[in-house]
Every structure is written in C-alpha cells, then in structure tokens.
Amino acid sequence: MKRIGVLAFQGGVIEHVKKIDEVGCVPVLVKKNEDLEGVDGLILPGGESTTIGKFLIETGLKEKILKLAEEGLPVWGTCAGAILLSKSIKNQGSGVLPLLDIVIERNAYGSQLDSFKKEVFVPRLNKVSECVFIRAPKIVEVFSNVEVLAQLDTPIAVLQGKILATTFHPELTSQNYWHSFFVENVVK
Amino acid sequence: MSEVVNVNDRYELNKNLAQMLKGGVIMDVTSPQEAEIAEKAGAVAVMALQKVPADLRKEGKVARMADPKIILEIKKAVSIPVMAKVRIGHFVEAQILEALGIDYIDESEVLTPADEEHHIDKWKFKAAFVCGARDLGEALRRIQEGASMIRTKGEAGTGNVVEAVRHLRRINKQIAYAASLNEDELFAYAKQLGVSYELLKKTAELKRLPVVNFAAGGIATPADAALMMQLGADGVFVGSGIFKSKNPEKRARAIVMATTYYNDPKILAEISYDLGEEMEGIDLRGLSQNELLQFRGN
C-alpha cells in the first residue's frame, strides 16, 4: 500500500487524511524530517501559507522536501500548498518550495465574502469536479512546460512532472477524484 | 466572482475557512504594527480590537466594536484573515463589519453586550461568525443561530486558563454523554439544552461539534496552548497573553510552535525556555460575579 504524507503543521490536514484513507492508501502525518522516511507522495494542505512556510523553513523540512522532489517525490499542493509550490508569488518573491513554473497571486478573489464553490468539468478526470475556493489564490501565469488540467478564468489545476497544484480544496467535498488522480497518475 | 447564492452553501464556505485555520493560533491585535508581529510569528488570523481584554477589564467602560479605521489599517497590513468583534446582539455592528469585507465576525462577550436576550441572527449575513460557549447547549444554540465556528469562552483578560479548561472539558463530557443516549433520551436532552434534536443527534454521531472549536480565554503560555490542544481544541485564540507580556514577538512565536507540537514535551520544553515575564495573571476567586465576562450571553 502506498504511504502518502500530509504536511501537518496547520490547516486542512485531517480532511486530506480521510481522503487518502478512502482511496486505499496509508496517510502519514509529517511534522519533522524523519516523518518523510518511506513516503511515496506528499500533500501540502490548505491553511495559511505564511504560517506553514515559516514552519517549513525553521524545521529544515524545506531542504528535505526539495531534495526528495528533485529525486522524484510526487508533491501535491492545495490552495496554500499551491502558493508554497509556486516559482513566483505576484509582488512577493517566490514560494518556500518553488517547484512549479507558475506565477500565483494570493487572496486574488478577495476576502472570505468572495469565497465560492463551482462545478468544473475536468477532461483528464472525465468528471465534473466540485471546486471549493476559500480565500483562494489565482494562477496568473503558467510556463510552457506546465499542463493545465482545469480552468476557470485562469488555471485552477496544473501538473508539471510529479508536481500537482490545485487552487481549490478537493478535500472539502464528498468526492475523491483528485486524490485518486494523484495516487494513480502522479504517485503511480 | 461570487457564485454562491444559497445560504447553506455560504454556511459551508464559512465553515470551510474555519477548517483551514485548524491547528493554528489567532491573535488579538490593536494596531497594524501588532498585526505584523502576529503574522510574522505565524498566526493564522488576527482579531482586530480597540483594546485587548486585559485593558477592557481594567477600564470597566462600555466596550464596542473597533473603529473601522483600525480594522482597515490592520486588513491592509497583513495577508492572513482578519476577524473583528461585535457586541452580543449588536447586528448593526455586524452589518458594518460585513460592509468592510471582514473575514470573520466574533460576537463576543468580551465587549459589553448590546442585547441581553437575543444573539444576532447570523443566517441573515453572508459573513462568517464565531461565538463563545461554556457548554454544549450554548455551543449548539450559537450554531443554530448560524455560527460557523465556536470558541470556549474561558475568562478573557485574566491570563488564567482555568475557565477555558473547564469549558472545553464540559463540552467534551456533554458530547460523550449525548453519544451514549438512545433516541428517547436524546430528545429529552435536546429539550434540556434548548437545542434542536437534529443538531444534537448530528453532534452525538460525529462525537464532536459539527463546526471547528478553538480554545480561548486566559491562554498565556505555550504550555497553556498545548494543554488546550491535548484536551481536543482545534486551535487557540490568544488575547492579552501576548501583547501584555514582556517579549511579545518571542512569546507569540512560542505559542504558535506549541500549538503545532502540542504532543511533543521535548519540543515544548525548548519552546518554553527563557521567554521572559508572562502577563500578570488574575486569580478568579478574587473577582466578583459582575466582573466575570463569561456569563454574558447565554
């Protein structure tokens, strides 16, 4: 059985853990470097990207994850996780784990009053995905090596090699298509 | 880009934001400078206030919603969510905060209540609400009124965690009790608590509140924060404990770390080391009934 790590400093951790369980994998909470031993993939959950980023730097997990990703560890960031993975954050430098060739803008839709839900057809899944956007970021630019999997006015799900990012929260819905996709097509 | 029209969808989205705050610390701030310190320390949200509870307690004047100027300045200073407090029952203060585009409204006993009988009908708002509770009945009544997040009331501005512990333990105990009841008994218990049978049943099935529950009121040290997490809180609110201590930057950071590593005594020992003087605590036994904030709102 595949072991999937969930970065567990803060945020939507338990929601991802449940989904990983649902798709038949073993969830592993990651708070320290040693927790990453033997994981087949890693999820960076939604939460506050500044808070999570700070922990990544101070614990040294940043270097460890970057090294493992370089060696091919599949990584998926949802919402705040997508910000952490971005090469560039509009007007704010880069993400703490800049593995993905995209430019992202934080809180691009506005405050919590502008949070929304939308159903979007995703060709690669051949499914209508329920997309929940909570103070979500917007991917404002993608480089040519990045595959766009789903799009509203801008891309909302992108894949580059083994790095997946969604600006919405599949873990907050009753569906588990995205977790299956991550396990079957990215982790493999 | 607001796609949501349905009030239930809106409520779900508001519950979802609270879920994203889990495992984090929400800090009271009274200025953009303090908000920046909080964000830098790793707070997941800030609570914009005119004065922190310890000062409100000392002054004994009417305490109201913060000036929109302060709230907007704080909003501009940080990228994390900004919450602000309104008086219990003061739906116009809530309308103002919603108009300001606030991320969360705290209908709080720390401010002077505006209405001794009615809480705000939170279903009328698009904005998300957090409310205080001392027991299961109070928590579920607030949820029925549309709160999408709960916090224990504790006894704010005292630096004394005893009431927060009491409230969280009580809620947990009552949920465990509800979960042990059969249908008839659950009906009677719902009546006793003054809540709907459906909501109590759902809570009993989930074996937890159906919304996120943070600990609040009197948390002053990293150990306090970790204690509340080990007792089952989803995260913590820290008010006077930070900016009334000698070294707010260091203490704020330590409380954030303690909330994440709450189960790791070795790390907690390191975090707690040499933090400087904490805020002065108040022994609650020395306070009269009308000095206690937790009895406001029911």
Coordinates of C-alpha atoms in Angstrom, one line a residue:
Chain A
M1 CA 0.0 0.0 0.0
K2 CA 1.2 3.5 -0.9
R3 CA 2.1 5.8 2.0
I4 CA 1.1 9.4 1.4
G5 CA 2.5 12.1 3.7
V6 CA 0.3 15.1 4.7
L7 CA 2.2 18.1 5.9
A8 CA 0.6 18.6 9.4
F9 CA 1.7 21.9 10.8
Q10 CA -1.7 23.5 10.4
G11 CA -4.8 23.7 8.1
G12 CA -6.9 21.1 6.3
V13 CA -4.8 18.1 7.5
I14 CA -7.5 15.7 8.7
E15 CA -9.6 16.2 5.6
H16 CA -6.8 15.0 3.4
V17 CA -6.0 12.2 5.8
K18 CA -9.6 10.9 5.4
K19 CA -9.5 11.1 1.6
I20 CA -6.2 9.2 1.4
D21 CA -7.7 6.5 3.6
E22 CA -10.7 6.4 1.2
V23 CA -8.6 5.8 -1.8
G24 CA -6.8 2.9 -0.1
C25 CA -3.5 4.5 0.9
V26 CA -1.8 5.0 4.2
P27 CA -1.8 8.6 5.5
V28 CA 1.3 9.8 7.3
L29 CA 1.4 13.0 9.3
V30 CA 4.5 15.0 8.6
K31 CA 5.8 17.5 11.1
K32 CA 9.5 16.5 11.2
N33 CA 12.2 15.4 8.7
E34 CA 12.1 11.8 9.8
D35 CA 8.3 11.6 9.2
L36 CA 9.2 11.7 5.4
E37 CA 11.0 8.4 5.5
G38 CA 9.4 6.0 3.1
V39 CA 6.5 8.1 1.9
D40 CA 5.5 7.7 -1.8
G41 CA 4.0 11.1 -2.1
L42 CA 3.3 14.3 -0.1
I43 CA 0.3 16.6 0.2
L44 CA 0.7 20.2 1.2
P45 CA -2.8 21.1 2.6
G46 CA -4.7 24.3 2.6
G47 CA -4.2 26.6 5.6
E48 CA -2.2 29.8 5.9
S49 CA 0.8 29.8 3.6
T50 CA 2.8 32.2 5.7
T51 CA 2.4 30.1 8.8
I52 CA 3.1 26.8 7.0
G53 CA 6.1 28.3 5.1
K54 CA 7.6 29.5 8.3
F55 CA 7.5 26.0 9.8
L56 CA 9.0 24.5 6.6
I57 CA 12.0 26.8 6.9
E58 CA 12.5 26.5 10.7
T59 CA 12.3 22.7 10.8
G60 CA 14.6 22.2 7.8
L61 CA 11.7 20.3 6.1
K62 CA 12.1 22.8 3.2
E63 CA 15.5 21.4 2.2
K64 CA 14.4 17.8 2.8
I65 CA 11.3 18.1 0.6
L66 CA 13.2 20.0 -2.2
K67 CA 15.8 17.2 -2.2
L68 CA 13.2 14.4 -2.3
A69 CA 11.2 16.3 -5.0
E70 CA 14.3 16.5 -7.1
E71 CA 14.7 12.8 -6.7
G72 CA 11.1 12.3 -7.9
L73 CA 8.9 12.5 -4.9
P74 CA 5.4 13.4 -6.1
V75 CA 4.0 16.5 -4.3
W76 CA 0.5 18.0 -4.4
G77 CA -0.3 21.4 -3.0
T78 CA -3.9 22.5 -2.4
C79 CA -4.7 26.3 -2.0
A80 CA -2.0 27.4 0.4
G81 CA 0.0 24.4 -0.7
A82 CA -0.1 25.7 -4.3
I83 CA 1.3 29.0 -3.1
L84 CA 4.2 27.3 -1.4
L85 CA 5.0 25.4 -4.7
S86 CA 5.0 28.5 -6.9
K87 CA 8.2 29.8 -8.5
S88 CA 6.8 33.2 -8.2
I89 CA 4.2 34.9 -6.0
K90 CA 2.9 38.1 -7.5
N91 CA 4.7 41.0 -5.8
Q92 CA 6.0 38.8 -3.1
G93 CA 9.0 36.8 -4.3
S94 CA 8.7 33.0 -4.5
G95 CA 7.1 30.2 -2.7
V96 CA 9.1 28.3 0.0
L97 CA 9.1 25.2 -2.2
P98 CA 9.4 26.8 -5.7
L99 CA 9.0 23.6 -7.7
L100 CA 6.3 24.7 -10.1
D101 CA 6.8 27.1 -13.0
I102 CA 3.8 29.3 -12.4
V103 CA 3.1 32.8 -11.1
I104 CA 0.4 32.9 -8.4
E105 CA -1.5 35.7 -6.7
R106 CA -2.5 35.3 -3.1
N107 CA -6.1 36.1 -2.0
A108 CA -6.8 37.0 -5.6
Y109 CA -10.6 36.8 -5.3
G110 CA -10.8 39.0 -2.2
S111 CA -11.9 38.3 1.4
Q112 CA -13.9 35.4 2.8
L113 CA -17.1 37.1 1.5
D114 CA -15.8 36.3 -2.0
S115 CA -15.1 32.6 -1.3
F116 CA -17.2 30.4 -3.6
K117 CA -18.0 27.0 -5.0
K118 CA -18.2 26.0 -8.6
E119 CA -18.5 22.8 -10.7
V120 CA -15.9 22.4 -13.3
F121 CA -15.5 19.7 -15.9
V122 CA -12.0 18.2 -15.9
P123 CA -11.1 16.4 -19.1
R124 CA -8.2 14.3 -17.6
L125 CA -10.6 13.0 -14.9
N126 CA -13.5 12.8 -17.2
K127 CA -15.5 14.1 -14.3
V128 CA -17.3 17.2 -13.1
S129 CA -15.2 18.3 -10.1
E130 CA -16.8 20.2 -7.2
C131 CA -14.3 23.1 -6.6
V132 CA -14.4 24.9 -3.3
F133 CA -12.4 28.2 -3.3
I134 CA -11.6 29.6 0.2
R135 CA -9.8 32.9 0.1
A136 CA -8.2 31.3 -2.9
P137 CA -5.1 32.3 -4.9
K138 CA -5.2 32.7 -8.6
I139 CA -2.6 31.2 -11.0
V140 CA -1.9 34.2 -13.2
E141 CA 0.8 32.7 -15.5
V142 CA 2.0 29.3 -16.5
F143 CA 5.1 28.4 -18.3
S144 CA 5.0 26.1 -21.4
N145 CA 6.2 23.0 -19.5
V146 CA 3.1 23.1 -17.2
E147 CA 0.0 21.2 -18.1
V148 CA -3.3 22.9 -17.3
L149 CA -5.8 20.3 -16.0
A150 CA -8.7 22.6 -15.2
Q151 CA -9.5 26.2 -15.7
L152 CA -12.0 28.9 -14.8
D153 CA -10.9 32.4 -16.0
T154 CA -7.4 31.3 -15.1
P155 CA -5.9 27.8 -14.5
I156 CA -7.1 26.2 -11.2
A157 CA -5.3 22.8 -11.5
V158 CA -1.9 22.3 -13.0
L159 CA 0.6 19.5 -13.4
Q160 CA 4.3 19.7 -14.1
G161 CA 6.1 16.3 -14.0
K162 CA 5.4 15.0 -10.5
I163 CA 4.2 18.3 -9.1
L164 CA 0.4 18.9 -8.9
A165 CA -1.3 22.0 -7.7
T166 CA -5.0 23.0 -7.2
T167 CA -6.1 26.4 -6.1
F168 CA -9.3 24.9 -4.7
H169 CA -9.9 22.2 -2.0
P170 CA -10.9 18.8 -3.3
E171 CA -10.6 17.5 0.3
L172 CA -13.6 19.6 1.4
T173 CA -16.1 17.9 -0.9
S174 CA -17.7 14.4 -0.8
Q175 CA -15.7 13.5 -4.0
N176 CA -12.3 11.8 -4.0
Y177 CA -11.4 12.0 -7.8
W178 CA -8.4 14.3 -7.2
H179 CA -7.0 12.0 -4.5
S180 CA -7.4 9.0 -6.9
F181 CA -5.8 11.0 -9.7
F182 CA -2.8 11.9 -7.5
V183 CA -2.3 8.3 -6.4
E184 CA -2.9 6.7 -9.7
N185 CA -1.4 9.1 -12.2
V186 CA 1.2 11.1 -10.3
V187 CA 2.4 8.8 -7.5
K188 CA 1.7 5.6 -9.5
Chain B
M1 CA -16.7 36.4 -8.5
S2 CA -19.3 35.3 -6.1
E3 CA -21.0 32.2 -7.4
V4 CA -22.8 31.2 -4.3
V5 CA -26.4 32.2 -3.8
N6 CA -27.6 29.5 -1.5
V7 CA -27.5 30.3 2.2
N8 CA -26.4 26.7 3.0
D9 CA -23.6 26.8 0.5
R10 CA -22.5 30.1 2.1
Y11 CA -22.6 28.5 5.5
E12 CA -20.5 25.6 4.3
L13 CA -17.9 28.0 2.8
N14 CA -17.7 29.8 6.2
K15 CA -17.2 26.5 8.0
N16 CA -14.5 25.6 5.4
L17 CA -12.5 28.8 6.3
A18 CA -12.5 27.8 9.9
Q19 CA -11.3 24.3 8.9
M20 CA -8.3 25.9 7.2
L21 CA -7.4 27.7 10.5
K22 CA -7.2 24.4 12.4
G23 CA -4.0 23.8 14.4
G24 CA -3.3 27.5 14.3
V25 CA -3.3 30.5 16.6
I26 CA -5.5 33.5 16.3
M27 CA -4.1 36.6 18.0
D28 CA -5.8 39.8 19.3
V29 CA -4.2 42.9 17.9
T30 CA -4.9 46.6 18.3
S31 CA -2.7 48.1 15.6
P32 CA -1.2 47.3 12.2
Q33 CA 2.2 47.0 13.9
E34 CA 0.9 44.3 16.3
A35 CA -0.8 42.6 13.3
E36 CA 2.5 42.4 11.5
I37 CA 4.2 40.9 14.6
A38 CA 1.4 38.4 14.8
E39 CA 1.6 37.4 11.1
K40 CA 5.4 37.2 11.4
A41 CA 5.1 34.9 14.4
G42 CA 2.9 32.6 12.4
A43 CA -0.6 33.5 13.5
V44 CA -3.3 32.0 11.1
A45 CA -5.6 35.0 11.6
V46 CA -5.8 38.2 13.7
M47 CA -8.6 39.7 15.7
A48 CA -8.8 43.4 15.3
L49 CA -9.7 45.2 18.5
Q50 CA -9.7 48.7 20.0
K51 CA -8.2 47.3 23.2
V52 CA -7.2 43.9 24.4
P53 CA -9.4 42.2 27.0
A54 CA -7.0 42.9 29.9
D55 CA -7.3 46.6 29.3
L56 CA -11.1 46.5 28.7
R57 CA -11.4 44.6 32.0
K58 CA -9.3 47.3 33.9
E59 CA -11.3 50.2 32.4
G60 CA -14.8 48.9 33.1
K61 CA -16.3 51.2 30.4
V62 CA -18.6 50.3 27.6
A63 CA -16.6 48.3 25.1
R64 CA -17.6 48.4 21.5
M65 CA -16.6 47.3 18.0
A66 CA -13.3 48.7 16.9
D67 CA -13.2 51.8 14.8
P68 CA -13.3 50.8 11.1
K69 CA -10.2 52.8 10.6
I70 CA -8.2 50.5 12.8
I71 CA -9.8 47.4 11.2
L72 CA -9.0 48.6 7.7
E73 CA -5.4 49.5 8.6
I74 CA -5.0 46.1 10.1
K75 CA -6.5 44.5 7.0
K76 CA -4.1 46.3 4.8
A77 CA -1.1 45.3 7.0
V78 CA -1.5 41.5 6.7
S79 CA -2.5 38.9 4.2
I80 CA -3.9 36.4 6.8
P81 CA -7.6 36.5 7.6
V82 CA -8.8 39.4 9.8
M83 CA -11.6 38.9 12.3
A84 CA -13.2 41.6 14.5
K85 CA -15.5 41.6 17.5
V86 CA -19.1 42.9 17.8
R87 CA -21.2 43.2 20.9
I88 CA -23.6 40.3 21.6
G89 CA -26.8 41.1 19.8
H90 CA -25.5 44.1 18.0
F91 CA -26.5 43.3 14.5
V92 CA -25.7 46.7 13.2
E93 CA -22.1 46.5 14.2
A94 CA -22.1 43.2 12.3
Q95 CA -23.6 44.9 9.3
I96 CA -20.8 47.4 9.4
L97 CA -18.1 44.7 9.6
E98 CA -19.6 42.8 6.7
A99 CA -19.6 46.1 4.7
L100 CA -15.9 46.4 5.5
G101 CA -15.3 42.9 4.0
I102 CA -14.2 41.3 7.2
D103 CA -13.2 37.6 7.1
Y104 CA -14.9 36.6 10.4
I105 CA -17.1 38.3 12.9
D106 CA -16.7 37.4 16.6
E107 CA -20.0 38.0 18.5
S108 CA -18.1 38.4 21.8
E109 CA -18.9 38.5 25.5
V110 CA -15.6 40.4 25.9
L111 CA -17.3 43.5 24.6
T112 CA -20.3 44.9 26.5
P113 CA -23.5 43.1 25.4
A114 CA -25.9 45.2 23.4
D115 CA -28.8 42.8 23.9
E116 CA -29.3 40.7 27.0
E117 CA -31.9 38.4 25.4
H118 CA -31.1 37.9 21.7
H119 CA -28.0 37.0 19.8
I120 CA -27.5 38.1 16.3
D121 CA -29.5 36.1 13.7
K122 CA -26.3 35.1 11.8
W123 CA -28.2 33.4 9.0
K124 CA -29.0 36.9 7.7
F125 CA -25.4 37.5 7.0
K126 CA -23.0 36.4 4.3
A127 CA -20.1 37.0 6.7
A128 CA -18.8 34.1 8.9
F129 CA -19.4 34.2 12.6
V130 CA -17.5 32.8 15.6
C131 CA -19.2 32.7 19.0
G132 CA -18.2 31.8 22.6
A133 CA -19.6 28.9 24.6
R134 CA -19.2 27.5 28.0
D135 CA -21.1 24.3 27.4
L136 CA -22.7 22.1 24.8
G137 CA -26.1 23.8 24.9
E138 CA -24.6 27.2 24.4
A139 CA -22.4 26.0 21.6
L140 CA -25.3 24.3 19.7
R141 CA -27.6 27.3 20.3
R142 CA -25.0 29.6 18.6
I143 CA -24.6 27.1 15.8
Q144 CA -28.4 27.1 15.3
E145 CA -28.2 30.8 15.0
G146 CA -25.7 30.5 12.3
A147 CA -22.2 30.5 13.9
S148 CA -19.8 28.6 11.7
M149 CA -17.1 28.4 14.4
I150 CA -17.1 28.1 18.2
R151 CA -14.6 29.0 20.8
T152 CA -14.6 28.3 24.5
K153 CA -15.3 31.5 26.5
G154 CA -12.8 31.0 29.2
E155 CA -12.2 34.1 31.2
A156 CA -10.7 36.7 28.9
G157 CA -8.0 39.1 30.0
T158 CA -7.0 37.2 33.1
G159 CA -4.1 35.1 31.9
N160 CA -5.7 32.3 33.8
V161 CA -6.6 29.2 31.8
V162 CA -8.8 27.5 34.4
E163 CA -12.1 28.5 32.8
A164 CA -11.1 27.6 29.3
V165 CA -10.2 24.2 30.6
R166 CA -13.5 23.9 32.4
H167 CA -15.5 24.9 29.3
L168 CA -13.7 22.6 26.9
R169 CA -13.9 19.6 29.3
R170 CA -17.5 20.3 29.9
I171 CA -18.3 20.4 26.2
N172 CA -16.4 17.1 25.6
K173 CA -18.1 15.4 28.5
Q174 CA -21.6 16.5 27.4
I175 CA -20.9 15.3 23.8
A176 CA -19.7 11.9 25.2
Y177 CA -22.9 11.8 27.3
A178 CA -25.1 12.6 24.3
A179 CA -23.4 9.9 22.3
S180 CA -24.3 7.4 25.0
L181 CA -28.0 8.1 24.9
N182 CA -30.8 6.3 23.0
E183 CA -33.3 8.2 20.8
D184 CA -35.9 9.0 23.6
E185 CA -33.2 10.1 26.0
L186 CA -31.6 12.3 23.3
F187 CA -35.0 14.0 22.7
A188 CA -35.2 14.9 26.4
Y189 CA -31.5 16.0 26.5
A190 CA -32.1 18.3 23.5
K191 CA -35.1 19.8 25.3
Q192 CA -33.0 20.3 28.4
L193 CA -30.2 22.0 26.4
G194 CA -32.6 24.2 24.5
V195 CA -31.4 22.9 21.1
S196 CA -32.9 21.1 18.2
Y197 CA -32.9 17.3 18.3
E198 CA -31.4 17.1 14.8
L199 CA -28.4 19.2 15.7
L200 CA -27.8 17.3 18.9
K201 CA -28.1 13.9 17.1
K202 CA -25.6 15.0 14.5
T203 CA -23.2 16.1 17.2
A204 CA -23.6 12.8 19.0
E205 CA -22.9 10.9 15.8
L206 CA -19.9 13.0 15.0
K207 CA -18.7 12.8 18.6
R208 CA -17.6 16.4 18.2
L209 CA -19.1 19.7 17.5
P210 CA -20.2 20.0 13.9
V211 CA -18.0 23.1 13.5
V212 CA -14.4 23.9 14.4
N213 CA -13.9 24.6 18.1
F214 CA -11.0 26.7 19.3
A215 CA -9.9 27.3 22.9
A216 CA -10.0 30.9 24.2
G217 CA -9.9 33.0 27.3
G218 CA -6.8 33.1 29.6
I219 CA -4.2 31.3 27.4
A220 CA -0.9 32.9 28.4
T221 CA 1.9 30.4 27.9
P222 CA 3.0 27.8 25.3
A223 CA 2.1 25.1 27.8
D224 CA -1.5 26.6 28.1
A225 CA -1.9 26.4 24.4
A226 CA -0.6 22.8 24.2
L227 CA -2.9 21.8 27.2
M228 CA -5.9 23.1 25.3
M229 CA -4.8 21.2 22.1
Q230 CA -4.3 18.0 24.1
L231 CA -7.8 18.4 25.6
G232 CA -9.1 18.4 22.0
A233 CA -9.3 22.0 20.9
D234 CA -8.9 22.6 17.1
G235 CA -6.7 25.6 17.7
V236 CA -6.3 28.6 20.1
F237 CA -7.2 32.2 20.4
V238 CA -4.6 34.3 22.4
G239 CA -5.5 37.8 23.5
S240 CA -3.8 39.7 26.2
G241 CA -1.4 36.9 26.8
I242 CA 0.9 38.1 24.0
F243 CA 1.0 41.9 24.0
K244 CA 0.7 42.1 27.8
S245 CA 3.9 40.0 28.2
K246 CA 7.4 41.3 28.3
N247 CA 8.5 39.9 24.9
P248 CA 5.5 39.7 22.6
E249 CA 7.5 38.5 19.5
K250 CA 9.1 35.6 21.2
R251 CA 6.0 34.6 23.1
A252 CA 3.8 34.8 20.1
R253 CA 6.1 32.5 18.1
A254 CA 6.4 30.1 21.1
I255 CA 2.6 29.8 21.4
V256 CA 2.3 29.1 17.6
M257 CA 5.0 26.4 17.9
A258 CA 3.4 24.9 21.0
T259 CA 0.0 24.7 19.2
T260 CA 1.6 22.6 16.4
Y261 CA 3.9 20.4 18.5
Y262 CA 1.4 20.1 21.4
N263 CA 2.1 16.4 21.8
D264 CA 5.8 16.6 22.0
P265 CA 7.0 17.5 25.5
K266 CA 10.7 17.7 24.4
I267 CA 9.9 20.4 21.9
L268 CA 7.5 22.1 24.3
A269 CA 10.4 22.3 26.8
E270 CA 12.6 24.0 24.3
I271 CA 9.9 26.4 23.2
S272 CA 9.1 27.4 26.8
Y273 CA 12.7 28.2 27.7
D274 CA 13.6 31.8 28.7
L275 CA 10.5 33.6 27.3
G276 CA 10.7 36.4 29.8
E277 CA 7.9 37.5 32.1
E278 CA 4.4 36.5 31.1
M279 CA 1.4 38.7 31.6
E280 CA 0.3 39.0 35.2
G281 CA -2.5 36.6 36.0
I282 CA -5.6 37.2 37.9
D283 CA -6.9 34.7 40.5
L284 CA -10.6 34.4 39.5
R285 CA -11.6 33.8 43.1
G286 CA -10.9 37.4 43.7
L287 CA -13.3 38.6 41.1
S288 CA -16.9 39.3 41.8
Q289 CA -19.7 37.8 39.6
N290 CA -20.2 41.0 37.6
E291 CA -16.5 41.2 36.8
L292 CA -16.7 37.9 35.0
L293 CA -17.2 38.2 31.3
Q294 CA -18.1 34.5 30.6
F295 CA -21.7 35.0 32.0
R296 CA -22.5 37.5 29.3
G297 CA -24.8 35.9 26.7
N298 CA -26.3 32.5 27.1

